[in-house]
Coordinates of N, CA, C and O and ligand atoms in Angstrom, one line a residue:
M1 N 1.0 -1.0 -0.3 CA 0.2 -0.3 0.1 C 0.8 1.1 0.3 O 1.8 1.7 0.9
S2 N 0.2 2.3 -0.4 CA 1.0 3.2 -0.9 C 1.0 4.1 1.1 O 0.2 4.1 1.0
S3 N 1.9 5.1 0.7 CA 1.8 5.5 1.8 C 0.4 7.3 1.8 O 0.5 7.7 2.7
A4 N 0.1 7.5 0.4 CA -1.3 8.3 0.3 C -2.3 7.9 1.5 O -2.7 7.0 1.5
Q5 N -2.9 9.2 2.1 CA -3.6 8.9 3.3 C -3.8 8.0 4.3 O -4.2 7.9 4.6
Q6 N -2.4 8.0 4.0 CA -2.4 6.5 5.2 C -1.5 7.8 6.6 O -0.4 8.1 6.6
N7 N -1.9 7.2 7.8 CA -1.6 7.6 9.2 C -0.1 6.7 9.1 O -0.9 5.9 9.6
L8 N 1.0 6.7 8.8 CA 1.9 6.3 9.2 C 2.8 5.6 10.8 O 3.3 5.0 10.6
S9 N 2.7 6.4 11.6 CA 2.9 6.6 13.3 C 1.8 6.7 13.9 O 1.5 8.1 15.1
S10 N 0.7 6.2 13.8 CA -0.5 6.4 14.8 C -0.1 5.9 16.0 O -0.6 5.9 17.1
R11 N 1.3 4.4 16.5 CA 0.9 4.4 18.1 C 1.8 5.7 18.5 O 2.6 5.7 18.4
K12 N 1.5 5.6 20.0 CA 1.7 6.3 20.7 C 2.4 5.8 21.8 O 2.7 6.6 22.6
M13 N 2.1 4.3 22.5 CA 2.3 3.9 23.4 C 3.4 2.8 23.1 O 3.0 2.1 22.4
V14 N 5.0 2.7 24.7 CA 5.5 1.2 24.1 C 5.0 0.2 25.4 O 4.2 0.9 26.0
N15 N 5.0 -1.3 24.7 CA 4.3 -2.1 26.0 C 5.3 -2.6 26.7 O 6.0 -3.5 26.4
I16 N 6.5 -1.9 27.2 CA 7.6 -2.1 27.9 C 7.7 -1.4 29.2 O 7.4 -0.1 29.6
S17 N 7.9 -2.6 30.0 CA 8.0 -2.1 31.7 C 9.2 -1.5 31.9 O 10.5 -1.7 31.4
D18 N 9.2 -0.8 33.3 CA 10.3 -0.2 33.8 C 11.6 0.9 32.5 O 12.5 0.2 32.9
I19 N 10.5 1.6 32.4 CA 11.1 2.9 31.3 C 11.0 4.1 31.9 O 12.0 4.8 31.7
D20 N 10.9 4.5 33.0 CA 11.0 5.9 33.4 C 12.1 6.3 34.2 O 12.6 7.5 34.2
H21 N 13.5 5.1 34.1 CA 14.6 6.3 34.4 C 15.8 6.4 33.5 O 16.2 7.1 33.5
F22 N 14.6 6.3 32.3 CA 15.6 6.7 30.9 C 15.7 8.0 30.4 O 15.1 8.2 31.3
R23 N 16.9 8.3 30.3 CA 16.9 10.0 29.4 C 17.4 9.7 28.2 O 18.1 9.0 27.8
F24 N 16.6 10.7 27.7 CA 16.8 11.2 26.5 C 17.2 12.5 26.0 O 17.4 13.8 27.1
T25 N 18.1 12.2 25.1 CA 18.4 14.5 24.8 C 17.6 14.2 23.3 O 17.8 13.3 22.0
V26 N 17.5 15.5 23.3 CA 16.6 16.0 21.5 C 17.3 16.7 21.4 O 17.4 18.2 21.4
L27 N 17.3 16.8 20.1 CA 18.6 17.7 19.1 C 17.3 18.1 17.9 O 16.7 17.2 17.4
V28 N 17.2 19.8 17.5 CA 16.4 20.2 17.4 C 16.6 20.9 15.7 O 17.0 22.2 16.6
A29 N 17.2 20.8 14.8 CA 17.3 22.1 13.7 C 16.0 22.8 13.4 O 15.0 22.7 14.0
Q30 N 16.8 23.9 13.8 CA 16.4 25.6 13.6 C 15.7 25.3 12.4 O 14.2 26.5 12.0
W31 N 16.3 25.2 10.7 CA 15.8 25.1 9.7 C 14.5 24.8 10.0 O 14.1 23.9 10.4
N32 N 13.4 25.9 9.0 CA 11.9 25.3 8.6 C 11.3 24.8 10.3 O 10.9 23.6 10.1
K33 N 11.4 25.9 10.7 CA 11.0 25.6 12.4 C 9.3 24.9 12.9 O 9.0 24.7 13.6
E34 N 8.6 25.7 11.6 CA 7.5 25.3 11.5 C 7.2 23.9 12.1 O 6.6 23.6 12.4
V35 N 8.4 23.5 11.2 CA 8.3 21.7 11.0 C 8.4 21.5 12.1 O 8.2 20.2 12.8
T36 N 9.6 21.4 12.4 CA 10.7 21.1 13.2 C 9.8 21.2 14.7 O 10.2 20.1 15.6
G37 N 9.8 22.6 14.7 CA 8.4 22.9 16.1 C 7.9 21.5 16.4 O 7.6 21.0 17.3
A38 N 7.1 21.5 15.1 CA 5.5 20.5 15.6 C 6.3 18.6 16.0 O 5.9 18.7 16.7
L39 N 7.4 18.7 14.9 CA 7.8 17.4 15.4 C 8.5 17.2 16.6 O 8.1 16.6 17.6
E40 N 9.4 18.1 17.3 CA 9.8 18.6 18.3 C 8.9 18.4 19.2 O 8.7 17.4 20.5
Q41 N 7.3 18.5 19.1 CA 6.4 18.8 19.8 C 5.8 17.4 20.4 O 5.6 16.9 21.7
G42 N 5.6 17.2 18.9 CA 4.9 15.3 18.9 C 6.0 14.3 20.1 O 5.8 13.6 20.9
C43 N 7.0 14.7 19.7 CA 8.3 13.7 20.2 C 8.1 13.7 21.8 O 8.2 12.9 22.2
I44 N 8.5 14.7 22.4 CA 7.9 15.9 23.6 C 7.1 15.0 24.5 O 6.8 14.4 25.3
E45 N 5.6 14.8 23.5 CA 4.1 15.0 24.4 C 4.3 13.2 24.4 O 4.3 12.6 25.5
T46 N 5.3 12.7 23.4 CA 5.4 11.1 22.9 C 5.7 10.1 24.8 O 5.3 9.1 24.9
L47 N 7.0 10.8 24.4 CA 8.2 10.4 25.8 C 6.9 10.4 27.0 O 7.0 9.7 27.9
L48 N 6.5 12.1 27.5 CA 5.5 11.8 28.5 C 4.5 11.5 28.8 O 4.5 10.4 29.7
L49 N 4.0 10.4 27.2 CA 2.7 10.3 27.4 C 3.2 8.3 28.0 O 2.5 8.0 28.7
N50 N 4.1 8.3 27.6 CA 4.8 7.1 27.9 C 5.4 6.8 29.6 O 6.2 6.0 29.8
G51 N 6.0 8.4 30.3 CA 6.3 8.3 31.6 C 7.0 8.0 32.0 O 8.1 8.3 32.9
I52 N 8.4 9.2 31.1 CA 9.5 9.2 31.2 C 9.1 10.9 31.5 O 8.3 11.6 31.1
P53 N 9.8 11.4 32.8 CA 10.1 12.5 33.7 C 9.9 13.6 32.6 O 11.2 13.4 32.1
R54 N 9.5 14.6 32.5 CA 10.8 16.1 31.8 C 11.5 16.3 32.3 O 12.5 16.7 31.4
E55 N 12.2 16.0 33.4 CA 13.8 16.3 33.3 C 14.7 15.1 33.0 O 15.5 15.6 33.3
S56 N 14.1 14.7 32.6 CA 14.7 13.1 31.7 C 15.0 13.4 30.3 O 15.5 12.7 30.1
I57 N 14.7 14.6 30.0 CA 14.4 14.9 28.7 C 15.3 16.2 28.2 O 15.0 17.3 28.7
R58 N 16.3 16.0 27.9 CA 16.4 17.7 27.4 C 17.2 18.0 26.1 O 17.3 17.1 25.2
V59 N 16.3 19.0 25.6 CA 16.2 19.4 24.3 C 17.5 20.6 23.8 O 17.1 21.5 25.2
F60 N 18.1 20.6 22.8 CA 18.5 21.4 22.5 C 18.9 21.9 21.3 O 18.3 20.8 20.7
A61 N 18.7 23.0 20.8 CA 18.5 23.7 18.9 C 20.1 23.8 18.7 O 20.3 23.8 19.5
V62 N 20.0 23.3 17.6 CA 20.6 23.4 16.4 C 20.7 23.9 15.5 O 19.3 23.8 15.0
P63 N 21.1 25.0 15.1 CA 21.2 25.8 13.5 C 19.9 24.9 12.6 O 19.4 25.7 12.2
G64 N 20.9 23.8 12.1 CA 20.7 23.5 10.9 C 20.9 22.1 10.7 O 21.7 21.5 12.0
S65 N 19.9 20.8 9.9 CA 19.7 19.7 10.2 C 21.6 19.2 9.9 O 21.9 18.1 10.7
W66 N 22.1 19.9 9.1 CA 23.8 18.9 9.0 C 24.4 19.3 10.9 O 25.0 18.3 10.6
E67 N 24.2 20.2 11.6 CA 24.2 19.8 12.8 C 23.7 19.3 14.1 O 24.7 18.8 14.8
L68 N 22.9 18.8 13.3 CA 22.6 17.1 14.3 C 23.7 16.1 14.0 O 24.0 15.6 15.6
I69 N 24.5 16.0 13.2 CA 25.6 15.3 13.3 C 26.5 15.7 14.7 O 26.3 14.5 15.5
S70 N 27.4 17.0 14.5 CA 27.9 16.7 15.4 C 27.5 16.8 17.1 O 28.1 16.5 17.9
A71 N 26.4 17.6 17.0 CA 25.4 17.8 18.2 C 25.3 15.9 18.8 O 25.6 16.4 19.7
A72 N 25.0 15.5 17.6 CA 25.3 14.0 18.2 C 26.0 12.7 18.8 O 25.8 13.1 19.6
R73 N 26.7 13.3 18.3 CA 28.4 13.1 18.6 C 29.2 14.4 20.0 O 29.2 12.7 20.6
L74 N 28.5 15.0 20.5 CA 28.8 15.5 21.3 C 27.7 14.9 22.3 O 28.3 14.3 23.8
A75 N 26.8 14.3 22.4 CA 25.4 13.9 23.4 C 25.9 12.7 23.8 O 25.7 11.9 24.9
V76 N 26.2 11.8 22.8 CA 26.7 10.3 23.0 C 27.8 10.5 23.7 O 28.3 9.6 24.7
T77 N 29.2 11.0 23.4 CA 30.3 11.4 23.9 C 30.2 12.0 25.5 O 31.0 11.1 26.2
H78 N 29.7 12.9 25.5 CA 29.7 13.2 26.9 C 28.6 13.2 27.9 O 28.1 14.8 28.9
S79 N 27.5 12.9 28.1 CA 26.3 12.9 28.6 C 26.1 11.2 28.5 O 26.2 10.6 28.3
K80 N 25.3 11.0 29.7 CA 24.5 10.4 30.2 C 23.5 9.5 29.4 O 22.6 8.6 30.1
T81 N 23.1 10.2 28.4 CA 21.7 10.4 27.9 C 21.4 8.4 27.0 O 22.7 7.9 26.9
D82 N 20.4 8.0 27.1 CA 19.6 6.9 27.1 C 19.9 6.3 25.5 O 19.9 5.2 24.7
A83 N 19.4 7.1 25.1 CA 19.3 7.5 23.6 C 19.2 9.1 22.9 O 18.9 9.6 23.8
V84 N 19.5 9.6 21.3 CA 19.2 10.3 21.3 C 18.4 10.5 20.3 O 18.7 9.8 19.3
I85 N 17.3 11.5 20.5 CA 16.8 11.7 19.1 C 17.3 13.1 18.6 O 17.0 13.8 19.0
C86 N 17.3 12.8 17.1 CA 17.9 14.1 16.4 C 16.5 14.5 15.2 O 16.0 13.8 14.3
I87 N 16.4 15.6 15.5 CA 15.0 16.3 14.1 C 15.2 17.2 13.3 O 16.3 18.0 14.2
G88 N 15.2 17.2 11.8 CA 14.8 17.7 11.5 C 14.5 18.2 10.2 O 13.5 17.2 9.9
A89 N 14.5 18.7 9.6 CA 13.4 18.9 8.3 C 14.5 19.3 6.9 O 14.2 20.9 7.1
V90 N 14.7 18.5 6.1 CA 15.3 18.6 4.9 C 14.3 19.3 3.7 O 14.2 18.2 3.0
I91 N 14.1 20.3 3.2 CA 12.5 20.3 2.1 C 13.7 21.0 0.8 O 14.7 21.8 0.6
K92 N 13.5 20.6 -0.2 CA 14.4 20.4 -1.7 C 13.6 21.7 -1.9 O 12.8 22.0 -2.6
G93 N 15.0 22.1 -2.5 CA 14.4 23.2 -3.4 C 15.0 23.9 -4.5 O 15.3 22.5 -5.1
D94 N 16.3 24.8 -5.3 CA 16.2 24.8 -6.5 C 17.5 24.1 -6.6 O 17.9 24.2 -7.9
T95 N 18.3 24.0 -6.1 CA 19.8 23.8 -6.1 C 20.0 22.6 -5.1 O 19.3 21.5 -4.4
P96 N 21.4 21.8 -6.2 CA 21.6 21.0 -5.2 C 22.4 20.7 -4.1 O 22.1 19.8 -3.3
H97 N 21.4 21.8 -2.6 CA 21.6 21.4 -1.3 C 21.0 20.3 -0.7 O 21.7 19.6 -0.3
F98 N 20.1 20.0 -1.1 CA 19.3 18.7 -1.0 C 20.0 17.7 -1.0 O 20.2 17.0 0.6
E99 N 20.5 17.1 -1.8 CA 21.4 15.5 -1.7 C 22.0 16.1 -1.4 O 22.3 14.9 -0.9
Y100 N 23.2 17.0 -1.0 CA 24.2 16.5 -0.3 C 24.3 17.3 1.0 O 24.6 16.2 2.2
I101 N 23.2 18.3 1.6 CA 22.6 17.8 2.8 C 22.2 16.4 3.6 O 22.1 15.9 4.3
C102 N 21.0 16.0 2.5 CA 20.5 14.9 3.0 C 21.6 13.7 2.9 O 21.4 13.2 3.9
Q103 N 22.3 13.5 2.4 CA 23.9 12.6 2.1 C 24.7 12.7 2.9 O 24.6 11.8 4.1
G104 N 24.8 13.8 3.5 CA 25.8 14.0 4.8 C 25.3 13.9 5.6 O 25.6 12.8 6.8
V105 N 24.0 14.4 6.0 CA 23.0 14.3 7.7 C 23.3 12.7 7.7 O 23.1 11.7 8.7
T106 N 22.0 11.9 6.8 CA 22.7 10.3 6.9 C 23.9 9.3 6.9 O 23.9 8.8 8.0
N107 N 24.4 10.0 6.1 CA 25.6 9.2 6.6 C 26.3 9.4 7.8 O 26.8 8.9 8.9
G108 N 26.0 10.7 7.7 CA 27.2 11.3 9.4 C 26.2 10.6 10.9 O 27.0 10.0 11.4
L109 N 24.7 10.8 10.7 CA 24.2 9.8 11.8 C 24.4 7.9 12.0 O 24.5 7.4 12.6
A110 N 24.6 7.9 10.4 CA 24.7 6.2 10.3 C 25.9 5.8 11.2 O 25.9 5.0 11.4
T111 N 27.1 6.5 10.6 CA 28.6 6.5 10.9 C 28.5 6.6 12.6 O 28.5 5.3 13.5
L112 N 27.9 7.6 12.9 CA 27.6 7.3 14.6 C 27.1 6.0 15.4 O 27.8 6.0 16.1
C113 N 25.5 5.4 14.6 CA 25.4 4.4 15.0 C 26.1 3.4 15.1 O 26.2 2.4 15.8
S114 N 27.5 3.6 14.0 CA 27.9 1.8 13.8 C 29.1 2.0 14.3 O 29.7 1.2 14.6
T115 N 29.3 3.2 14.9 CA 30.8 3.6 15.7 C 30.9 3.8 17.2 O 31.6 3.5 18.0
Q116 N 29.4 3.3 18.1 CA 29.3 4.0 19.2 C 28.6 3.1 19.9 O 26.8 2.6 18.7
D117 N 27.8 3.4 21.7 CA 26.9 2.2 22.1 C 25.8 2.6 21.6 O 24.5 2.3 22.2
I118 N 25.7 3.9 21.6 CA 24.3 5.2 22.2 C 23.2 5.0 20.7 O 23.6 5.4 20.4
P119 N 22.2 4.3 21.3 CA 21.1 4.4 19.9 C 21.3 6.6 19.4 O 20.6 6.8 20.3
V120 N 21.1 6.3 18.3 CA 20.9 7.8 17.4 C 19.7 7.3 16.7 O 20.0 6.8 15.6
I121 N 19.0 8.1 17.0 CA 17.1 8.3 16.0 C 16.9 9.3 15.6 O 17.6 10.3 15.1
F122 N 16.6 8.6 13.7 CA 16.8 9.8 12.6 C 15.3 10.3 12.2 O 14.7 9.6 11.9
G123 N 15.2 11.4 13.2 CA 14.2 12.1 12.8 C 13.9 12.7 12.2 O 13.3 14.2 12.3
V124 N 14.5 12.5 10.6 CA 14.9 13.9 9.9 C 13.4 13.6 8.9 O 14.2 12.6 7.9
L125 N 13.1 14.9 8.3 CA 12.2 14.4 7.2 C 13.0 14.9 6.3 O 13.7 15.6 6.1
T126 N 12.9 14.4 4.8 CA 13.4 14.5 4.0 C 12.7 14.6 2.9 O 12.2 13.5 2.1
V127 N 12.2 15.8 2.6 CA 10.8 15.7 1.4 C 10.8 17.1 0.4 O 12.0 17.8 0.6
N128 N 10.3 17.0 -0.4 CA 10.6 17.5 -1.8 C 9.5 19.0 -1.7 O 10.0 20.0 -2.4
T129 N 8.5 18.9 -1.0 CA 7.7 20.0 -0.5 C 7.4 20.4 0.9 O 7.4 19.9 1.7
L130 N 7.2 21.7 1.2 CA 6.7 22.4 2.5 C 5.4 21.4 3.0 O 5.3 21.0 4.4
Q131 N 4.3 20.7 1.7 CA 3.2 20.3 2.4 C 3.5 18.7 3.0 O 3.3 18.2 3.7
Q132 N 4.3 18.4 2.1 CA 4.9 16.9 2.2 C 5.4 17.0 3.6 O 5.5 15.8 4.8
A133 N 5.9 18.0 4.0 CA 6.7 18.1 5.5 C 5.3 18.4 6.6 O 5.5 17.6 7.7
L134 N 4.1 19.2 6.5 CA 3.8 19.4 6.9 C 2.5 18.4 7.4 O 1.8 17.8 8.2
D135 N 2.6 17.0 6.3 CA 1.7 16.0 6.5 C 2.2 15.3 7.1 O 1.7 14.5 7.7
R136 N 3.6 15.4 7.0 CA 4.5 14.2 8.3 C 4.9 15.3 9.5 O 5.2 14.2 10.3
C137 N 4.0 16.3 10.4 CA 4.0 16.6 11.2 C 2.8 17.0 12.1 O 3.1 17.9 13.2
G138 N 2.3 16.5 11.9 CA 0.9 16.6 12.8 C 0.0 16.2 11.7 O -1.2 17.0 11.9
G139 N 0.3 16.5 10.6 CA -0.9 16.1 9.7 C -1.5 14.8 9.2 O -1.6 13.9 10.1
I140 N -1.7 14.6 8.1 CA -2.4 13.3 7.0 C -1.8 11.8 7.4 O -2.2 11.3 7.6
H141 N 0.4 12.1 7.7 CA 1.0 11.0 7.9 C 1.0 11.2 9.2 O 2.0 10.5 9.5
G142 N 0.6 11.4 10.1 CA 0.9 11.5 12.0 C 1.9 12.4 12.1 O 2.1 13.7 11.3
N143 N 2.3 12.1 13.0 CA 3.7 12.7 13.3 C 4.7 11.8 13.3 O 4.7 11.3 14.5
K144 N 5.9 12.3 12.3 CA 6.9 11.6 13.0 C 7.9 12.0 14.1 O 9.1 10.9 14.3
G145 N 7.6 12.8 14.9 CA 8.4 13.0 16.5 C 7.8 12.3 17.6 O 8.3 11.6 17.9
D146 N 6.3 11.6 17.0 CA 5.8 10.7 17.6 C 6.5 9.6 17.5 O 6.8 8.6 18.6
E147 N 6.7 9.2 16.0 CA 7.6 8.0 16.2 C 9.3 7.6 16.2 O 9.5 6.3 17.0
A148 N 9.6 8.5 16.6 CA 10.5 8.9 16.8 C 11.2 8.8 18.5 O 11.9 7.9 18.9
A149 N 9.9 9.2 19.1 CA 10.4 9.0 20.5 C 9.7 7.1 21.3 O 10.9 6.9 21.9
I150 N 8.9 6.9 20.6 CA 8.9 5.4 20.2 C 10.4 4.9 19.6 O 10.3 3.6 21.1
T151 N 10.5 5.0 18.8 CA 11.7 4.5 19.0 C 12.8 4.8 19.8 O 13.7 3.4 19.9
A152 N 13.4 6.0 19.8 CA 13.7 5.8 21.2 C 13.8 4.8 22.4 O 14.9 4.2 23.0
I153 N 12.5 4.8 22.9 CA 12.3 4.2 24.0 C 12.7 2.8 23.6 O 13.2 2.0 24.3
E154 N 11.9 2.2 22.3 CA 12.6 0.6 22.1 C 13.8 1.0 22.2 O 14.1 -0.6 22.3
L155 N 14.5 1.3 21.2 CA 16.1 0.9 21.5 C 17.0 1.0 22.5 O 17.8 0.7 22.9
A156 N 16.3 2.1 23.8 CA 16.8 2.5 24.7 C 16.8 1.2 25.9 O 17.6 0.7 26.0
A157 N 15.7 0.6 25.5 CA 14.8 -0.9 26.7 C 16.0 -2.0 25.7 O 16.2 -2.6 26.9
L158 N 15.6 -2.3 24.6 CA 16.4 -3.2 23.9 C 18.5 -3.2 23.6 O 18.8 -4.2 24.6
S159 N 18.5 -1.8 24.7 CA 19.9 -1.6 24.6 C 20.1 -2.2 26.2 O 21.4 -3.0 26.3
R160 N 19.6 -1.8 26.7 CA 19.6 -2.2 28.8 C 19.4 -3.6 28.3 O 19.8 -4.4 29.1
D161 N 18.5 -4.5 27.5 CA 18.0 -6.2 27.9 C 19.5 -6.5 27.0 O 19.8 -7.7 27.4
I162 N 19.6 -6.4 26.4 CA 21.0 -6.9 25.7 C 22.1 -6.8 26.5 O 23.3 -8.2 26.5
R163 N 22.5 -5.8 27.1 CA 23.7 -5.6 27.6 C 23.0 -6.5 29.4 O 24.0 -6.6 30.1
S164 N 21.8 -6.6 29.7 CA 21.5 -7.4 31.3 C 22.0 -8.2 30.7 O 23.2 -9.5 30.2
K165 N 23.0 -8.6 32.7 CA 23.7 -9.9 33.0 C 22.7 -11.2 33.4 O 23.1 -12.0 33.4
E166 N 21.7 -10.5 33.6 CA 20.1 -11.6 33.8 C 20.6 -12.5 32.6 O 20.5 -12.8 31.2
P167 N 20.8 -14.3 32.7 CA 20.4 -15.2 31.7 C 19.3 -15.3 31.1 O 18.2 -14.7 31.6
L168 N 19.5 -15.1 29.8 CA 18.0 -14.8 29.1 C 17.4 -16.1 29.1 O 16.0 -16.2 28.6
F169 N 18.0 -17.8 28.8 CA 17.2 -18.9 28.7 C 18.2 -20.0 29.5 O 19.4 -19.2 29.8
Ligands
LIG201 N1 19.2 22.7 6.7 C1 17.9 22.5 7.2 O1 17.4 21.8 8.1 N2 17.1 22.3 6.1 C2 17.0 22.6 4.8 O2 16.4 22.8 4.4 C3 18.3 23.3 4.9 N3 18.6 23.6 3.6 C4 19.4 24.6 3.7 C5 19.9 25.3 2.4 C6 21.0 25.9 1.7 C7 21.4 26.0 0.1 C8 22.4 26.1 2.9 C9 23.6 26.8 2.6 C10 21.9 25.3 4.5 C11 20.8 24.2 4.0 N4 20.4 23.9 5.5 C12 19.3 23.6 5.9 C13 21.3 24.8 6.7 C14 22.7 23.7 6.7 O3 21.8 22.2 7.5 C15 23.4 24.2 7.9 O4 22.7 23.9 9.2 C16 24.6 25.3 7.2 O5 24.9 24.5 6.1 C17 25.7 25.7 8.0 O6 26.3 24.6 8.2

């Protein structure tokens, strides 16, 4: 089924116990703030809805999506966060910047994921039009910020469970 008319991020709750001690870092690019602000709001609301205390959620603004890479690296290296959620919106314009920024951010965050132990969540919209972005930050396709929050909780719990010294079987 195509994504047309479909809310792709309708799940708001995880079914995982003992998560209220997790700490999250949310990085928010300020380019296309109308979009990233709505993604941020969805993300924070979903974390709170799942019982994460407000004081366990640290939010930092970065100028653009490109800066998510260095900010995420700083967060995983210098804080005790259980997951980093990167929020941004790259909207295609008339020049090739879209491809360069999307590719750079994707590669940078992917490299971070594969070279260190803290989950880094990709909450960056890469779209052709502003309308496509609005559809995904509280519009007909739901809010990808919600989805990023759910993924962060799931990955923090997965990390906890894999590292657990409890015998699995
Ligand atoms: N940052 C975004 O988060 N989304 C964009 O759509 C976006 N478009 C840009 C277009 C151009 C031509 C340039 C030069 C930058 C753009 N940026 C965008 C900002 C970029 O992520 C970064 O903050 C700056 O390049 C400074 O390093």
